[in-house]
Short mmCIF file of N, CA and C in Angstrom, two decimals:
data_model
loop_
_atom_site.label_atom_id
_atom_site.label_comp_id
_atom_site.label_asym_id
_atom_site.label_seq_id
_atom_site.Cartn_x
_atom_site.Cartn_y
_atom_site.Cartn_z
N UNK A 1 -8.14 -63.67 -19.32
CA UNK A 1 -7.90 -62.50 -20.10
C UNK A 1 -6.46 -62.51 -20.57
N UNK A 2 -6.31 -62.04 -21.75
CA UNK A 2 -4.96 -62.02 -22.28
C UNK A 2 -4.19 -60.87 -21.67
N UNK A 3 -2.88 -60.93 -21.81
CA UNK A 3 -2.01 -59.91 -21.22
C UNK A 3 -2.27 -58.56 -21.88
N UNK A 4 -2.54 -58.56 -23.19
CA UNK A 4 -2.78 -57.30 -23.88
C UNK A 4 -4.10 -56.67 -23.44
N UNK A 5 -5.12 -57.45 -23.25
CA UNK A 5 -6.40 -56.93 -22.81
C UNK A 5 -6.29 -56.37 -21.39
N UNK A 6 -5.57 -57.03 -20.55
CA UNK A 6 -5.35 -56.56 -19.19
C UNK A 6 -4.60 -55.24 -19.20
N UNK A 7 -3.57 -55.13 -20.02
CA UNK A 7 -2.79 -53.88 -20.16
C UNK A 7 -3.69 -52.76 -20.69
N UNK A 8 -4.58 -53.13 -21.62
CA UNK A 8 -5.50 -52.15 -22.19
C UNK A 8 -6.40 -51.57 -21.11
N UNK A 9 -6.96 -52.38 -20.24
CA UNK A 9 -7.84 -51.90 -19.16
C UNK A 9 -7.07 -51.06 -18.15
N UNK A 10 -5.84 -51.42 -17.85
CA UNK A 10 -5.02 -50.62 -16.93
C UNK A 10 -4.71 -49.25 -17.54
N UNK A 11 -4.36 -49.26 -18.81
CA UNK A 11 -4.06 -48.00 -19.49
C UNK A 11 -5.30 -47.09 -19.54
N UNK A 12 -6.46 -47.71 -19.82
CA UNK A 12 -7.70 -46.94 -19.86
C UNK A 12 -8.01 -46.34 -18.48
N UNK A 13 -7.79 -47.07 -17.42
CA UNK A 13 -8.04 -46.57 -16.07
C UNK A 13 -7.10 -45.41 -15.75
N UNK A 14 -5.84 -45.53 -16.14
CA UNK A 14 -4.87 -44.45 -15.91
C UNK A 14 -5.26 -43.22 -16.71
N UNK A 15 -5.69 -43.46 -17.97
CA UNK A 15 -6.11 -42.36 -18.81
C UNK A 15 -7.32 -41.64 -18.23
N UNK A 16 -8.30 -42.40 -17.74
CA UNK A 16 -9.50 -41.80 -17.15
C UNK A 16 -9.16 -41.01 -15.89
N UNK A 17 -8.26 -41.54 -15.08
CA UNK A 17 -7.84 -40.83 -13.86
C UNK A 17 -7.12 -39.53 -14.22
N UNK A 18 -6.24 -39.60 -15.24
CA UNK A 18 -5.52 -38.41 -15.67
C UNK A 18 -6.48 -37.36 -16.23
N UNK A 19 -7.49 -37.83 -16.97
CA UNK A 19 -8.47 -36.91 -17.53
C UNK A 19 -9.28 -36.25 -16.42
N UNK A 20 -9.66 -37.01 -15.40
CA UNK A 20 -10.41 -36.44 -14.27
C UNK A 20 -9.57 -35.38 -13.56
N UNK A 21 -8.28 -35.65 -13.38
CA UNK A 21 -7.39 -34.67 -12.74
C UNK A 21 -7.28 -33.42 -13.60
N UNK A 22 -7.14 -33.60 -14.92
CA UNK A 22 -7.04 -32.47 -15.83
C UNK A 22 -8.31 -31.62 -15.81
N UNK A 23 -9.47 -32.26 -15.86
CA UNK A 23 -10.73 -31.52 -15.82
C UNK A 23 -10.91 -30.78 -14.50
N UNK A 24 -10.48 -31.39 -13.41
CA UNK A 24 -10.55 -30.73 -12.11
C UNK A 24 -9.63 -29.50 -12.08
N UNK A 25 -8.43 -29.64 -12.66
CA UNK A 25 -7.51 -28.50 -12.73
C UNK A 25 -8.07 -27.37 -13.58
N UNK A 26 -8.70 -27.73 -14.69
CA UNK A 26 -9.30 -26.71 -15.56
C UNK A 26 -10.43 -25.98 -14.83
N UNK A 27 -11.26 -26.70 -14.13
CA UNK A 27 -12.35 -26.08 -13.37
C UNK A 27 -11.80 -25.18 -12.26
N UNK A 28 -10.76 -25.66 -11.61
CA UNK A 28 -10.12 -24.85 -10.56
C UNK A 28 -9.55 -23.56 -11.16
N UNK A 29 -8.93 -23.66 -12.33
CA UNK A 29 -8.38 -22.48 -12.99
C UNK A 29 -9.49 -21.50 -13.38
N UNK A 30 -10.62 -22.00 -13.84
CA UNK A 30 -11.74 -21.14 -14.20
C UNK A 30 -12.23 -20.35 -12.99
N UNK A 31 -12.36 -21.04 -11.88
CA UNK A 31 -12.83 -20.37 -10.66
C UNK A 31 -11.79 -19.37 -10.17
N UNK A 32 -10.53 -19.78 -10.22
CA UNK A 32 -9.47 -18.91 -9.73
C UNK A 32 -9.32 -17.65 -10.56
N UNK A 33 -9.46 -17.76 -11.88
CA UNK A 33 -9.25 -16.62 -12.74
C UNK A 33 -10.54 -15.91 -13.11
N UNK A 34 -11.64 -16.28 -12.52
CA UNK A 34 -12.87 -15.52 -12.75
C UNK A 34 -12.73 -14.16 -12.08
N UNK A 35 -13.58 -13.23 -12.43
CA UNK A 35 -13.47 -11.88 -11.88
C UNK A 35 -13.58 -11.89 -10.36
N UNK A 36 -14.47 -12.69 -9.84
CA UNK A 36 -14.63 -12.75 -8.39
C UNK A 36 -13.40 -13.38 -7.75
N UNK A 37 -12.86 -14.41 -8.36
CA UNK A 37 -11.69 -15.08 -7.80
C UNK A 37 -10.48 -14.17 -7.76
N UNK A 38 -10.26 -13.40 -8.85
CA UNK A 38 -9.13 -12.48 -8.89
C UNK A 38 -9.32 -11.38 -7.86
N UNK A 39 -10.52 -10.85 -7.78
CA UNK A 39 -10.78 -9.78 -6.81
C UNK A 39 -10.58 -10.28 -5.38
N UNK A 40 -11.02 -11.50 -5.10
CA UNK A 40 -10.84 -12.05 -3.77
C UNK A 40 -9.36 -12.23 -3.44
N UNK A 41 -8.59 -12.71 -4.41
CA UNK A 41 -7.16 -12.91 -4.16
C UNK A 41 -6.44 -11.59 -3.95
N UNK A 42 -6.73 -10.63 -4.83
CA UNK A 42 -6.06 -9.33 -4.70
C UNK A 42 -6.49 -8.66 -3.40
N UNK A 43 -7.77 -8.71 -3.11
CA UNK A 43 -8.26 -8.12 -1.86
C UNK A 43 -7.66 -8.80 -0.65
N UNK A 44 -7.53 -10.10 -0.71
CA UNK A 44 -6.92 -10.83 0.40
C UNK A 44 -5.47 -10.46 0.58
N UNK A 45 -4.74 -10.33 -0.52
CA UNK A 45 -3.33 -9.96 -0.42
C UNK A 45 -3.17 -8.54 0.09
N UNK A 46 -4.01 -7.63 -0.40
CA UNK A 46 -3.94 -6.25 0.07
C UNK A 46 -4.31 -6.18 1.55
N UNK A 47 -5.34 -6.92 1.93
CA UNK A 47 -5.74 -6.95 3.34
C UNK A 47 -4.64 -7.50 4.23
N UNK A 48 -4.00 -8.57 3.78
CA UNK A 48 -2.90 -9.13 4.57
C UNK A 48 -1.75 -8.15 4.68
N UNK A 49 -1.43 -7.50 3.57
CA UNK A 49 -0.35 -6.51 3.58
C UNK A 49 -0.68 -5.33 4.48
N UNK A 50 -1.93 -4.89 4.45
CA UNK A 50 -2.35 -3.77 5.29
C UNK A 50 -2.27 -4.15 6.76
N UNK A 51 -2.63 -5.37 7.08
CA UNK A 51 -2.53 -5.83 8.48
C UNK A 51 -1.09 -5.84 8.93
N UNK A 52 -0.19 -6.30 8.06
CA UNK A 52 1.23 -6.32 8.42
C UNK A 52 1.76 -4.91 8.63
N UNK A 53 1.39 -4.00 7.74
CA UNK A 53 1.83 -2.60 7.87
C UNK A 53 1.28 -1.99 9.15
N UNK A 54 0.04 -2.28 9.48
CA UNK A 54 -0.57 -1.76 10.69
C UNK A 54 0.15 -2.27 11.93
N UNK A 55 0.52 -3.54 11.94
CA UNK A 55 1.24 -4.09 13.09
C UNK A 55 2.60 -3.43 13.25
N UNK A 56 3.30 -3.24 12.15
CA UNK A 56 4.61 -2.57 12.21
C UNK A 56 4.44 -1.13 12.67
N UNK A 57 3.40 -0.45 12.16
CA UNK A 57 3.16 0.94 12.57
C UNK A 57 2.85 1.03 14.05
N UNK A 58 2.11 0.08 14.58
CA UNK A 58 1.80 0.09 16.01
C UNK A 58 3.07 -0.05 16.85
N UNK A 59 3.93 -0.98 16.47
CA UNK A 59 5.16 -1.16 17.24
C UNK A 59 6.06 0.06 17.13
N UNK A 60 6.13 0.67 15.95
CA UNK A 60 6.95 1.88 15.79
C UNK A 60 6.34 3.05 16.54
N UNK A 61 5.01 3.14 16.55
CA UNK A 61 4.34 4.25 17.24
C UNK A 61 4.57 4.18 18.74
N UNK A 62 4.61 2.99 19.28
CA UNK A 62 4.84 2.86 20.72
C UNK A 62 6.21 3.38 21.11
N UNK A 63 7.20 3.20 20.26
CA UNK A 63 8.55 3.62 20.62
C UNK A 63 8.86 5.05 20.16
N UNK A 64 8.00 5.67 19.37
CA UNK A 64 8.28 7.02 18.84
C UNK A 64 7.08 7.94 19.02
N UNK A 65 6.52 7.99 20.19
CA UNK A 65 5.32 8.80 20.42
C UNK A 65 5.57 10.29 20.21
N UNK A 66 6.71 10.79 20.65
CA UNK A 66 7.01 12.21 20.52
C UNK A 66 7.11 12.64 19.07
N UNK A 67 7.76 11.83 18.26
CA UNK A 67 7.90 12.15 16.84
C UNK A 67 6.54 12.16 16.17
N UNK A 68 5.70 11.22 16.51
CA UNK A 68 4.37 11.15 15.91
C UNK A 68 3.53 12.34 16.33
N UNK A 69 3.63 12.74 17.60
CA UNK A 69 2.88 13.91 18.07
C UNK A 69 3.35 15.17 17.34
N UNK A 70 4.66 15.32 17.15
CA UNK A 70 5.18 16.49 16.43
C UNK A 70 4.72 16.47 14.98
N UNK A 71 4.70 15.30 14.36
CA UNK A 71 4.26 15.18 12.98
C UNK A 71 2.78 15.55 12.84
N UNK A 72 1.96 15.07 13.74
CA UNK A 72 0.53 15.39 13.69
C UNK A 72 0.32 16.88 13.92
N UNK A 73 1.07 17.46 14.86
CA UNK A 73 0.98 18.90 15.09
C UNK A 73 1.38 19.70 13.87
N UNK A 74 2.45 19.28 13.20
CA UNK A 74 2.90 19.97 11.99
C UNK A 74 1.84 19.88 10.89
N UNK A 75 1.23 18.72 10.76
CA UNK A 75 0.19 18.56 9.73
C UNK A 75 -1.00 19.46 10.04
N UNK A 76 -1.41 19.52 11.31
CA UNK A 76 -2.53 20.37 11.68
C UNK A 76 -2.21 21.85 11.46
N UNK A 77 -0.99 22.25 11.78
CA UNK A 77 -0.59 23.64 11.52
C UNK A 77 -0.59 23.95 10.03
N UNK A 78 -0.13 23.00 9.24
CA UNK A 78 -0.11 23.20 7.79
C UNK A 78 -1.53 23.33 7.24
N UNK A 79 -2.43 22.50 7.73
CA UNK A 79 -3.81 22.56 7.24
C UNK A 79 -4.50 23.85 7.67
N UNK A 80 -4.14 24.39 8.82
CA UNK A 80 -4.77 25.61 9.30
C UNK A 80 -3.94 26.85 9.06
N UNK A 81 -2.95 26.78 8.18
CA UNK A 81 -2.02 27.90 7.98
C UNK A 81 -2.72 29.16 7.50
N UNK A 82 -3.71 29.05 6.63
CA UNK A 82 -4.39 30.24 6.10
C UNK A 82 -5.11 30.98 7.22
N UNK A 83 -5.82 30.25 8.04
CA UNK A 83 -6.55 30.86 9.15
C UNK A 83 -5.60 31.50 10.13
N UNK A 84 -4.51 30.82 10.44
CA UNK A 84 -3.53 31.34 11.40
C UNK A 84 -2.89 32.61 10.85
N UNK A 85 -2.54 32.61 9.57
CA UNK A 85 -1.93 33.79 8.97
C UNK A 85 -2.91 34.96 8.92
N UNK A 86 -4.18 34.68 8.69
CA UNK A 86 -5.18 35.74 8.70
C UNK A 86 -5.31 36.34 10.09
N UNK A 87 -5.30 35.49 11.12
CA UNK A 87 -5.40 35.98 12.49
C UNK A 87 -4.19 36.84 12.87
N UNK A 88 -3.04 36.50 12.35
CA UNK A 88 -1.83 37.27 12.65
C UNK A 88 -1.68 38.47 11.72
N UNK A 89 -2.52 38.58 10.72
CA UNK A 89 -2.45 39.70 9.79
C UNK A 89 -1.34 39.55 8.78
N UNK A 90 -0.88 38.35 8.54
CA UNK A 90 0.22 38.11 7.61
C UNK A 90 -0.23 37.41 6.33
N UNK A 91 -1.52 37.32 6.13
CA UNK A 91 -2.03 36.58 4.97
C UNK A 91 -1.75 37.35 3.69
N UNK A 92 -1.56 36.62 2.61
CA UNK A 92 -1.33 37.23 1.30
C UNK A 92 -2.63 37.27 0.52
N UNK A 93 -2.74 38.26 -0.35
CA UNK A 93 -3.91 38.32 -1.23
C UNK A 93 -3.80 37.23 -2.27
N UNK A 94 -4.84 37.09 -3.10
CA UNK A 94 -4.84 36.05 -4.13
C UNK A 94 -3.74 36.27 -5.16
N UNK A 95 -3.35 37.55 -5.37
CA UNK A 95 -2.30 37.81 -6.35
C UNK A 95 -0.90 37.65 -5.76
N UNK A 96 -0.80 37.30 -4.48
CA UNK A 96 0.49 37.04 -3.86
C UNK A 96 1.06 38.24 -3.14
N UNK A 97 0.36 39.40 -3.18
CA UNK A 97 0.87 40.59 -2.51
C UNK A 97 0.31 40.67 -1.09
N UNK A 98 1.02 41.39 -0.26
CA UNK A 98 0.56 41.58 1.10
C UNK A 98 -0.62 42.55 1.10
N UNK A 99 -1.65 42.31 1.89
CA UNK A 99 -2.79 43.23 1.93
C UNK A 99 -2.39 44.53 2.64
N UNK A 100 -3.07 45.60 2.30
CA UNK A 100 -2.81 46.89 2.94
C UNK A 100 -3.60 46.93 4.24
N UNK A 101 -2.93 46.60 5.33
CA UNK A 101 -3.61 46.60 6.63
C UNK A 101 -3.21 47.81 7.46
N UNK A 102 -2.21 48.57 6.99
CA UNK A 102 -1.79 49.74 7.73
C UNK A 102 -2.77 50.87 7.49
N UNK A 103 -3.03 51.63 8.55
CA UNK A 103 -3.92 52.78 8.44
C UNK A 103 -3.05 54.00 8.21
N UNK A 104 -3.28 54.70 7.12
CA UNK A 104 -2.49 55.89 6.82
C UNK A 104 -3.09 57.08 7.56
N UNK A 105 -2.21 57.80 8.23
CA UNK A 105 -2.66 59.01 8.93
C UNK A 105 -2.73 60.14 7.91
N UNK A 106 -3.72 60.97 8.06
CA UNK A 106 -3.82 62.08 7.11
C UNK A 106 -2.64 63.03 7.30
N UNK A 107 -2.05 63.43 6.22
CA UNK A 107 -0.92 64.36 6.32
C UNK A 107 -1.46 65.78 6.44
N UNK A 108 -0.74 66.61 7.21
CA UNK A 108 -1.22 68.01 7.34
C UNK A 108 -1.12 68.71 5.99
N UNK A 109 -2.07 69.56 5.77
CA UNK A 109 -2.07 70.27 4.50
C UNK A 109 -0.97 71.30 4.52
N UNK A 110 -0.15 71.22 3.54
CA UNK A 110 0.96 72.16 3.44
C UNK A 110 0.67 73.09 2.27
N UNK A 111 0.81 74.36 2.53
CA UNK A 111 0.57 75.31 1.45
C UNK A 111 1.77 75.33 0.53
N UNK A 112 1.55 75.52 -0.72
CA UNK A 112 2.69 75.57 -1.66
C UNK A 112 3.61 76.72 -1.33
N UNK A 113 4.90 76.54 -1.64
CA UNK A 113 5.84 77.63 -1.32
C UNK A 113 5.50 78.89 -2.12
N UNK A 114 5.72 79.97 -1.49
CA UNK A 114 5.45 81.24 -2.14
C UNK A 114 4.03 81.72 -1.92
N UNK A 115 3.24 80.96 -1.21
CA UNK A 115 1.88 81.38 -0.91
C UNK A 115 1.94 82.18 0.36
N UNK A 116 1.59 83.46 0.32
CA UNK A 116 1.73 84.35 1.48
C UNK A 116 0.41 84.57 2.18
N UNK A 117 -0.42 83.60 2.25
CA UNK A 117 -1.70 83.76 2.92
C UNK A 117 -1.60 83.51 4.42
N UNK A 118 -0.42 83.23 4.90
CA UNK A 118 -0.27 82.97 6.33
C UNK A 118 -0.21 84.29 7.07
N UNK A 119 -0.74 84.35 8.26
CA UNK A 119 -0.73 85.59 9.02
C UNK A 119 0.00 85.43 10.29
#
């Protein structure tokens, strides 16, 4: 075989190998950027991030139990504030005014001045 023909076959083999690599990369890109591939990647990253946050939260919770208990208590009080205020009689009406919870005692009837019907 001549030197040129030998070089031609080597070049063709390199070209075919490069083409196979290119086609494999294109197929990999199609799979990676398909809707399922993107969702899997994003979901995986979110899941990994959530796991990391959970681990950090666990370690912080172990060292700050009192603060967490106070925070949970404050949240529960905030969520139940309407009921608590109603029980204490401090609830506001829908218009923002205080309800009339005081019982008015009847005032004694007073006769107008100058009325001499008293005996």
